[in-house]
mmCIF file of C-alpha atoms and ligand atoms in Angstrom:
data_model
loop_
_atom_site.group_PDB
_atom_site.id
_atom_site.type_symbol
_atom_site.label_atom_id
_atom_site.label_comp_id
_atom_site.label_asym_id
_atom_site.label_seq_id
_atom_site.Cartn_x
_atom_site.Cartn_y
_atom_site.Cartn_z
ATOM 1 C CA MET A 1 13.228 23.340 -23.293
ATOM 2 C CA THR A 2 9.570 23.424 -22.300
ATOM 3 C CA ALA A 3 8.283 24.496 -18.908
ATOM 4 C CA ALA A 4 8.493 22.070 -15.985
ATOM 5 C CA VAL A 5 5.621 19.872 -14.902
ATOM 6 C CA VAL A 6 4.640 21.246 -11.503
ATOM 7 C CA ILE A 7 3.958 18.333 -9.156
ATOM 8 C CA ASN A 8 0.943 19.046 -7.008
ATOM 9 C CA GLY A 9 1.750 17.470 -3.640
ATOM 10 C CA GLN A 10 -1.775 18.126 -2.456
ATOM 11 C CA VAL A 11 -3.244 15.935 -5.185
ATOM 12 C CA LEU A 12 -0.721 13.141 -4.547
ATOM 13 C CA ALA A 13 -1.433 13.341 -0.813
ATOM 14 C CA GLU A 14 -5.179 13.203 -1.442
ATOM 15 C CA GLN A 15 -4.698 9.951 -3.353
ATOM 16 C CA VAL A 16 -2.690 8.478 -0.457
ATOM 17 C CA ARG A 17 -5.436 9.463 2.006
ATOM 18 C CA PHE A 18 -8.113 8.054 -0.287
ATOM 19 C CA ASP A 19 -6.364 4.653 -0.416
ATOM 20 C CA LEU A 20 -5.636 4.671 3.299
ATOM 21 C CA LYS A 21 -9.186 5.478 4.341
ATOM 22 C CA ASP A 22 -10.429 2.158 2.912
ATOM 23 C CA LYS A 23 -7.629 0.201 4.572
ATOM 24 C CA VAL A 24 -8.184 1.841 7.979
ATOM 25 C CA ALA A 25 -11.906 1.077 7.779
ATOM 26 C CA LEU A 26 -11.085 -2.648 7.578
ATOM 27 C CA LEU A 27 -9.060 -2.713 10.825
ATOM 28 C CA ASP A 28 -10.536 -4.268 13.994
ATOM 29 C CA LYS A 29 -9.774 -1.179 16.029
ATOM 30 C CA THR A 30 -9.282 2.500 15.166
ATOM 31 C CA PRO A 31 -5.589 3.514 15.219
ATOM 32 C CA GLU A 32 -4.674 6.506 17.356
ATOM 33 C CA LEU A 33 -1.926 9.021 16.757
ATOM 34 C CA ALA A 34 -0.822 10.858 19.909
ATOM 35 C CA VAL A 35 0.654 14.276 19.199
ATOM 36 C CA VAL A 36 2.823 15.819 21.897
ATOM 37 C CA MET A 37 3.377 19.536 21.768
ATOM 38 C CA VAL A 38 5.346 21.630 24.238
ATOM 39 C CA GLY A 39 4.780 25.392 24.345
ATOM 40 C CA HIS A 40 3.130 27.629 21.777
ATOM 41 C CA ASN A 41 5.058 27.808 18.516
ATOM 42 C CA PRO A 42 2.618 29.356 15.971
ATOM 43 C CA ALA A 43 4.043 27.377 13.007
ATOM 44 C CA SER A 44 3.867 24.133 15.011
ATOM 45 C CA GLU A 45 0.262 24.857 15.923
ATOM 46 C CA ILE A 46 -0.595 25.154 12.202
ATOM 47 C CA TYR A 47 1.186 21.855 11.438
ATOM 48 C CA VAL A 48 -0.539 20.071 14.323
ATOM 49 C CA LYS A 49 -3.955 21.272 13.136
ATOM 50 C CA ALA A 50 -3.188 20.058 9.601
ATOM 51 C CA LYS A 51 -2.167 16.636 10.967
ATOM 52 C CA GLU A 52 -5.348 16.499 13.051
ATOM 53 C CA ARG A 53 -7.490 17.234 9.963
ATOM 54 C CA ALA A 54 -5.656 14.627 7.885
ATOM 55 C CA CYS A 55 -6.134 11.975 10.590
ATOM 56 C CA ALA A 56 -9.856 12.710 10.753
ATOM 57 C CA GLU A 57 -10.113 12.359 6.989
ATOM 58 C CA VAL A 58 -8.796 8.779 6.972
ATOM 59 C CA GLY A 59 -10.466 7.678 10.220
ATOM 60 C CA ILE A 60 -7.412 7.766 12.510
ATOM 61 C CA ILE A 61 -8.014 9.187 16.000
ATOM 62 C CA SER A 62 -5.640 12.022 16.846
ATOM 63 C CA SER A 63 -5.170 12.875 20.509
ATOM 64 C CA GLN A 64 -3.453 16.100 21.526
ATOM 65 C CA HIS A 65 -1.124 16.242 24.527
ATOM 66 C CA HIS A 66 -0.139 19.806 25.192
ATOM 67 C CA LEU A 67 2.405 20.790 27.829
ATOM 68 C CA GLU A 68 3.307 24.324 28.857
ATOM 69 C CA GLU A 69 6.415 26.051 27.470
ATOM 70 C CA ASP A 70 8.249 25.650 30.804
ATOM 71 C CA ALA A 71 7.485 21.923 31.167
ATOM 72 C CA SER A 72 10.454 20.043 32.606
ATOM 73 C CA GLU A 73 12.184 17.255 30.695
ATOM 74 C CA GLU A 74 10.916 14.776 33.303
ATOM 75 C CA GLU A 75 7.322 15.867 32.628
ATOM 76 C CA VAL A 76 7.778 15.356 28.891
ATOM 77 C CA LEU A 77 9.456 11.979 29.410
ATOM 78 C CA ASP A 78 6.710 10.894 31.836
ATOM 79 C CA LEU A 79 4.064 11.779 29.247
ATOM 80 C CA ILE A 80 5.884 9.800 26.551
ATOM 81 C CA ASP A 81 6.269 6.864 28.932
ATOM 82 C CA SER A 82 2.529 6.815 29.625
ATOM 83 C CA LEU A 83 1.775 6.986 25.869
ATOM 84 C CA ASN A 84 4.284 4.171 25.249
ATOM 85 C CA HIS A 85 2.329 2.006 27.687
ATOM 86 C CA ASN A 86 -1.139 3.055 26.533
ATOM 87 C CA ARG A 87 -2.459 0.192 24.404
ATOM 88 C CA ASP A 88 -4.932 2.488 22.629
ATOM 89 C CA VAL A 89 -2.082 4.637 21.247
ATOM 90 C CA THR A 90 -0.680 3.394 17.941
ATOM 91 C CA GLY A 91 1.782 6.144 17.085
ATOM 92 C CA ILE A 92 3.505 8.965 18.963
ATOM 93 C CA LEU A 93 4.717 12.167 17.389
ATOM 94 C CA VAL A 94 6.575 14.908 19.228
ATOM 95 C CA GLN A 95 6.121 18.167 17.366
ATOM 96 C CA LEU A 96 9.458 19.898 16.790
ATOM 97 C CA PRO A 97 11.078 22.248 17.579
ATOM 98 C CA LEU A 98 10.986 21.761 21.333
ATOM 99 C CA PRO A 99 11.733 24.658 23.694
ATOM 100 C CA LYS A 100 15.493 25.152 24.050
ATOM 101 C CA HIS A 101 15.770 23.837 27.633
ATOM 102 C CA LEU A 102 14.692 20.347 26.484
ATOM 103 C CA ASP A 103 17.103 17.779 25.053
ATOM 104 C CA GLU A 104 15.457 16.938 21.734
ATOM 105 C CA LYS A 105 17.381 13.700 21.219
ATOM 106 C CA ARG A 106 16.607 12.438 24.722
ATOM 107 C CA VAL A 107 12.907 13.141 24.194
ATOM 108 C CA LEU A 108 12.721 11.540 20.729
ATOM 109 C CA TYR A 109 14.695 8.490 21.804
ATOM 110 C CA ALA A 110 12.244 7.911 24.658
ATOM 111 C CA ILE A 111 9.483 7.023 22.177
ATOM 112 C CA ALA A 112 8.952 3.269 21.892
ATOM 113 C CA PRO A 113 10.456 2.301 18.485
ATOM 114 C CA GLU A 114 7.257 0.450 17.471
ATOM 115 C CA LYS A 115 5.280 3.690 17.997
ATOM 116 C CA ASP A 116 7.893 5.998 16.436
ATOM 117 C CA VAL A 117 5.850 6.996 13.374
ATOM 118 C CA ASP A 118 8.186 9.924 12.623
ATOM 119 C CA GLY A 119 11.021 7.417 12.235
ATOM 120 C CA PHE A 120 13.528 9.467 14.255
ATOM 121 C CA HIS A 121 14.474 6.784 16.795
ATOM 122 C CA PRO A 122 18.021 5.422 16.172
ATOM 123 C CA LEU A 123 16.642 1.886 15.977
ATOM 124 C CA ASN A 124 14.388 2.898 13.086
ATOM 125 C CA THR A 125 17.223 4.856 11.458
ATOM 126 C CA GLY A 126 19.371 1.730 11.662
ATOM 127 C CA CYS A 127 16.601 -0.464 10.263
ATOM 128 C CA MET A 128 16.066 1.954 7.388
ATOM 129 C CA VAL A 129 19.782 2.022 6.523
ATOM 130 C CA GLN A 130 19.882 -1.776 6.683
ATOM 131 C CA LYS A 131 16.788 -1.924 4.461
ATOM 132 C CA ARG A 132 14.931 -3.956 7.085
ATOM 133 C CA GLU A 133 11.383 -4.691 6.142
ATOM 134 C CA ASN A 134 8.885 -2.623 8.103
ATOM 135 C CA ALA A 135 11.344 0.058 9.272
ATOM 136 C CA PHE A 136 9.650 3.387 9.833
ATOM 137 C CA VAL A 137 11.018 5.719 7.174
ATOM 138 C CA PRO A 138 10.877 9.394 8.246
ATOM 139 C CA CYS A 139 7.864 11.111 6.694
ATOM 140 C CA THR A 140 9.491 13.891 4.660
ATOM 141 C CA PRO A 141 12.109 11.652 2.966
ATOM 142 C CA LYS A 142 9.427 9.036 2.305
ATOM 143 C CA GLY A 143 7.196 11.696 0.736
ATOM 144 C CA ILE A 144 10.103 13.013 -1.353
ATOM 145 C CA MET A 145 10.686 9.524 -2.754
ATOM 146 C CA ARG A 146 7.022 9.242 -3.761
ATOM 147 C CA ILE A 147 7.331 12.571 -5.544
ATOM 148 C CA VAL A 148 10.520 11.515 -7.322
ATOM 149 C CA HIS A 149 8.807 8.310 -8.446
ATOM 150 C CA TYR A 150 5.829 10.244 -9.692
ATOM 151 C CA ALA A 151 8.274 12.015 -11.996
ATOM 152 C CA LYS A 152 10.245 8.883 -12.927
ATOM 153 C CA GLU A 153 9.615 5.274 -12.020
ATOM 154 C CA ASP A 154 13.099 3.861 -12.524
ATOM 155 C CA ILE A 155 15.793 6.160 -11.177
ATOM 156 C CA THR A 156 18.644 3.649 -11.421
ATOM 157 C CA GLY A 157 21.914 5.240 -12.425
ATOM 158 C CA LEU A 158 20.691 8.824 -12.158
ATOM 159 C CA HIS A 159 22.861 11.341 -10.366
ATOM 160 C CA ALA A 160 21.009 12.701 -7.338
ATOM 161 C CA VAL A 161 22.332 15.713 -5.471
ATOM 162 C CA VAL A 162 20.892 16.333 -2.012
ATOM 163 C CA VAL A 163 21.620 19.785 -0.616
ATOM 164 C CA GLY A 164 21.359 19.603 3.186
ATOM 165 C CA ARG A 165 22.488 16.820 5.531
ATOM 166 C CA SER A 166 20.064 17.026 8.461
ATOM 167 C CA GLN A 167 19.077 13.862 10.315
ATOM 168 C CA ILE A 168 15.415 14.379 9.427
ATOM 169 C CA VAL A 169 15.630 15.233 5.713
ATOM 170 C CA GLY A 170 18.975 15.337 3.904
ATOM 171 C CA LEU A 171 20.699 12.232 5.266
ATOM 172 C CA PRO A 172 17.733 9.841 5.106
ATOM 173 C CA VAL A 173 16.643 10.952 1.632
ATOM 174 C CA ALA A 174 20.216 10.525 0.375
ATOM 175 C CA ASN A 175 20.158 6.998 1.766
ATOM 176 C CA LEU A 176 16.838 6.177 0.128
ATOM 177 C CA LEU A 177 18.073 7.496 -3.228
ATOM 178 C CA LEU A 178 21.184 5.342 -2.862
ATOM 179 C CA GLN A 179 19.032 2.301 -2.097
ATOM 180 C CA GLU A 180 17.338 2.900 -5.425
ATOM 181 C CA ASN A 181 20.661 2.853 -7.247
ATOM 182 C CA CYS A 182 21.165 6.564 -7.772
ATOM 183 C CA THR A 183 24.673 7.940 -7.621
ATOM 184 C CA VAL A 184 24.305 10.301 -4.685
ATOM 185 C CA THR A 185 26.161 13.457 -3.756
ATOM 186 C CA ILE A 186 25.381 15.110 -0.423
ATOM 187 C CA ALA A 187 26.144 18.832 -0.257
ATOM 188 C CA HIS A 188 26.084 21.107 2.812
ATOM 189 C CA SER A 189 27.134 24.530 4.020
ATOM 190 C CA LYS A 190 30.864 23.720 3.671
ATOM 191 C CA THR A 191 30.585 22.337 0.133
ATOM 192 C CA LYS A 192 32.740 24.092 -2.444
ATOM 193 C CA ASN A 193 31.522 24.809 -5.980
ATOM 194 C CA LEU A 194 27.901 24.128 -5.068
ATOM 195 C CA PRO A 195 26.393 25.504 -8.313
ATOM 196 C CA GLU A 196 28.660 23.229 -10.394
ATOM 197 C CA ILE A 197 27.775 20.174 -8.309
ATOM 198 C CA CYS A 198 24.047 20.918 -8.443
ATOM 199 C CA ARG A 199 24.244 21.423 -12.203
ATOM 200 C CA GLU A 200 25.238 17.756 -12.500
ATOM 201 C CA ALA A 201 22.059 16.579 -10.807
ATOM 202 C CA ASP A 202 19.404 14.618 -12.665
ATOM 203 C CA ILE A 203 17.520 14.740 -9.369
ATOM 204 C CA LEU A 204 18.078 17.790 -7.170
ATOM 205 C CA VAL A 205 16.639 17.694 -3.645
ATOM 206 C CA VAL A 206 17.074 20.908 -1.699
ATOM 207 C CA ALA A 207 16.545 21.084 2.081
ATOM 208 C CA ILE A 208 18.530 23.975 3.510
ATOM 209 C CA GLY A 209 16.031 26.505 4.868
ATOM 210 C CA LYS A 210 17.255 29.470 2.780
ATOM 211 C CA PRO A 211 14.540 31.208 0.745
ATOM 212 C CA GLN A 212 15.041 30.983 -3.018
ATOM 213 C CA PHE A 213 18.710 30.111 -2.648
ATOM 214 C CA ILE A 214 18.811 27.786 -5.658
ATOM 215 C CA THR A 215 18.704 29.851 -8.830
ATOM 216 C CA LYS A 216 19.144 28.983 -12.493
ATOM 217 C CA GLU A 217 22.913 28.489 -12.333
ATOM 218 C CA TYR A 218 22.331 25.511 -9.997
ATOM 219 C CA ILE A 219 19.921 23.621 -12.253
ATOM 220 C CA LYS A 220 20.655 21.181 -15.056
ATOM 221 C CA PRO A 221 18.121 21.425 -17.898
ATOM 222 C CA GLY A 222 15.650 18.560 -17.568
ATOM 223 C CA ALA A 223 16.381 17.866 -13.880
ATOM 224 C CA ILE A 224 13.752 16.709 -11.396
ATOM 225 C CA VAL A 225 13.800 19.407 -8.707
ATOM 226 C CA VAL A 226 12.308 18.763 -5.272
ATOM 227 C CA ASP A 227 12.103 21.826 -3.061
ATOM 228 C CA VAL A 228 11.770 20.830 0.595
ATOM 229 C CA GLY A 229 12.346 24.270 2.137
ATOM 230 C CA ILE A 230 9.626 26.085 4.031
ATOM 231 C CA ASN A 231 10.621 29.664 4.708
ATOM 232 C CA ARG A 232 8.307 32.305 6.129
ATOM 233 C CA THR A 233 9.168 35.608 4.435
ATOM 234 C CA ASP A 234 7.453 39.008 4.139
ATOM 235 C CA GLU A 235 6.221 37.823 0.728
ATOM 236 C CA GLY A 236 4.690 34.664 2.213
ATOM 237 C CA LEU A 237 5.835 31.054 2.269
ATOM 238 C CA LYS A 238 8.871 30.440 0.024
ATOM 239 C CA GLY A 239 10.878 27.358 -0.835
ATOM 240 C CA ASP A 240 14.653 27.020 -1.060
ATOM 241 C CA VAL A 241 14.421 27.085 -4.854
ATOM 242 C CA CYS A 242 13.636 30.114 -6.986
ATOM 243 C CA PHE A 243 10.480 28.754 -8.591
ATOM 244 C CA ASP A 244 10.546 30.990 -11.681
ATOM 245 C CA ASP A 245 14.145 30.025 -12.521
ATOM 246 C CA ALA A 246 13.503 26.309 -12.022
ATOM 247 C CA TYR A 247 10.234 26.394 -13.933
ATOM 248 C CA GLY A 248 12.020 27.228 -17.176
ATOM 249 C CA LEU A 249 14.719 24.568 -16.749
ATOM 250 C CA ALA A 250 13.497 21.537 -14.775
ATOM 251 C CA SER A 251 11.451 18.680 -16.212
ATOM 252 C CA TYR A 252 9.516 18.274 -12.940
ATOM 253 C CA LEU A 253 9.336 20.683 -10.038
ATOM 254 C CA THR A 254 7.607 20.816 -6.649
ATOM 255 C CA PRO A 255 6.100 24.135 -5.578
ATOM 256 C CA VAL A 256 6.072 25.662 -2.083
ATOM 257 C CA PRO A 257 3.489 25.520 -0.644
ATOM 258 C CA LYS A 258 1.575 22.459 -1.913
ATOM 259 C CA GLY A 259 4.622 20.355 -2.731
ATOM 260 C CA VAL A 260 6.492 18.236 -0.196
ATOM 261 C CA GLY A 261 4.521 19.519 2.835
ATOM 262 C CA PRO A 262 1.214 17.701 2.157
ATOM 263 C CA MET A 263 3.082 14.494 1.271
ATOM 264 C CA THR A 264 4.907 14.624 4.620
ATOM 265 C CA ILE A 265 1.571 14.544 6.429
ATOM 266 C CA ALA A 266 0.224 11.784 4.166
ATOM 267 C CA MET A 267 3.298 9.656 4.977
ATOM 268 C CA LEU A 268 2.673 10.210 8.689
ATOM 269 C CA LEU A 269 -0.765 8.651 8.234
ATOM 270 C CA GLU A 270 0.754 5.738 6.313
ATOM 271 C CA ASN A 271 3.326 5.185 9.052
ATOM 272 C CA THR A 272 0.569 5.186 11.681
ATOM 273 C CA TYR A 273 -1.306 2.544 9.708
ATOM 274 C CA GLN A 274 1.943 0.569 9.362
ATOM 275 C CA ALA A 275 2.477 0.860 13.151
ATOM 276 C CA TYR A 276 -0.975 -0.583 13.739
ATOM 277 C CA LEU A 277 -0.202 -3.571 11.517
ATOM 278 C CA LYS A 278 3.145 -4.101 13.244
ATOM 279 C CA GLN A 279 1.579 -4.024 16.703
ATOM 280 C CA ASN A 280 -1.309 -6.308 15.776
ATOM 281 C CA ARG A 281 0.541 -8.989 13.837
ATOM 282 C CA SER A 282 -0.744 -12.395 14.772
HETATM 283 P P1 LIG B 1 18.516 21.965 9.104
HETATM 284 O O1 LIG B 1 18.722 23.385 9.509
HETATM 285 O O2 LIG B 1 18.535 20.913 10.144
HETATM 286 O O3 LIG B 1 19.625 21.580 8.022
HETATM 287 C C1 LIG B 1 19.933 22.442 6.986
HETATM 288 C C2 LIG B 1 20.999 21.824 6.138
HETATM 289 O O4 LIG B 1 21.262 22.705 5.063
HETATM 290 C C3 LIG B 1 22.312 21.604 6.868
HETATM 291 O O5 LIG B 1 22.852 20.348 6.521
HETATM 292 C C4 LIG B 1 23.210 22.735 6.361
HETATM 293 O O6 LIG B 1 24.569 22.393 6.253
HETATM 294 C C5 LIG B 1 22.652 22.938 4.964
HETATM 295 N N1 LIG B 1 22.878 24.302 4.494
HETATM 296 C C6 LIG B 1 22.565 25.455 5.111
HETATM 297 N N2 LIG B 1 22.956 26.498 4.362
HETATM 298 C C7 LIG B 1 23.525 25.994 3.257
HETATM 299 C C8 LIG B 1 24.129 26.570 2.123
HETATM 300 N N3 LIG B 1 24.224 27.898 1.977
HETATM 301 N N4 LIG B 1 24.613 25.759 1.166
HETATM 302 C C9 LIG B 1 24.523 24.407 1.287
HETATM 303 N N5 LIG B 1 23.960 23.813 2.357
HETATM 304 C C10 LIG B 1 23.473 24.594 3.317
HETATM 305 O O7 LIG B 1 17.172 21.949 8.274
HETATM 306 P P2 LIG B 1 16.117 20.770 7.949
HETATM 307 O O8 LIG B 1 16.776 19.705 7.175
HETATM 308 O O9 LIG B 1 15.391 20.429 9.177
HETATM 309 O O10 LIG B 1 15.107 21.570 7.017
HETATM 310 C C11 LIG B 1 15.513 22.162 5.804
HETATM 311 C C12 LIG B 1 14.349 22.927 5.221
HETATM 312 O O11 LIG B 1 13.294 22.010 4.948
HETATM 313 C C13 LIG B 1 13.742 23.967 6.146
HETATM 314 O O12 LIG B 1 13.275 25.060 5.368
HETATM 315 C C14 LIG B 1 12.565 23.263 6.789
HETATM 316 O O13 LIG B 1 11.538 24.165 7.197
HETATM 317 C C15 LIG B 1 12.105 22.418 5.627
HETATM 318 N N6 LIG B 1 11.361 21.223 6.003
HETATM 319 C C16 LIG B 1 10.234 20.957 5.318
HETATM 320 C C17 LIG B 1 9.484 19.844 5.574
HETATM 321 C C18 LIG B 1 8.270 19.588 4.769
HETATM 322 O O14 LIG B 1 7.440 18.769 5.159
HETATM 323 N N7 LIG B 1 8.119 20.223 3.609
HETATM 324 C C19 LIG B 1 9.858 18.932 6.681
HETATM 325 C C20 LIG B 1 11.111 19.247 7.285
HETATM 326 C C21 LIG B 1 11.828 20.370 6.972
HETATM 327 P P3 LIG B 1 25.482 22.062 7.548
HETATM 328 O O15 LIG B 1 25.125 20.664 7.926
HETATM 329 O O16 LIG B 1 26.874 22.190 7.044
HETATM 330 O O17 LIG B 1 25.130 23.069 8.598
#
């Protein structure tokens, strides 16, 4: 078995931005992404800056709406309401995690579905599951699918194992893989015989938030391995997959950093462009 092809998410994301920049330039009006942040989470601040830079690159305006750590839920909801009604605002993103005293679901569900570029509103979740045209697909799962397709165009009949069942990554990506005719297994913290199950995967997507948890006994030779995890450790940023183990076994592999992360941001830009088209349909 030869070494895996390492998929450079930065290069794929650059291509998406390149294509998008031309399309955005042709619009009558410049789309605007409103980013809502509550408090001062250092990791969130890095992500928000990266999103701001990416928007600038493709010609999307990004406006920052920063509330203090102790902002009340009513203040956050009032801000979202005003952004919902602001005709200049195309997309709204609430940077997670929110401070503990805020009800995350209540805040996310307050975003107008047509501006929900993160795709977390239940209406968009429902539309995605029902394969409705123009549903907003959450950015990380959408980016993962692009990566999988970079490795293999037709994934019909492949066995995909998704480790993690969160609303924002595991569940939606499992659904998208199913829509493309994979046989899908969803594993989680209560799953028994996880290494055996993972070893059956032609496509292994790991989103658990445990640094280097997936080692060689979890990987089928030749598998496409997508590492979604972002874990801050004393040795720097690490994925959920032990890169060195996977490198010798997988056919394709995403690194951390520079794997899924940049594609997530690129998909956010695509969703903002899609929101503009939706809102300006004649
Ligand atoms: P959550 O904490 O919401 O979900 C983690 C999931 O992993 C849960 O379903 C949990 O199972 C499962 N899990 C935890 N431990 C184990 C285990 N030992 N064996 C099997 N399953 C396990 O995390 P997210 O989905 O939000 O994020 C996952 C990772 O992806 C994180 O590192 C996060 O930082 C990263 N991430 C990266 C993004 C990117 O752009 N690259 C975007 C979003 C997230 P159970 O349901 O039973 O508790």
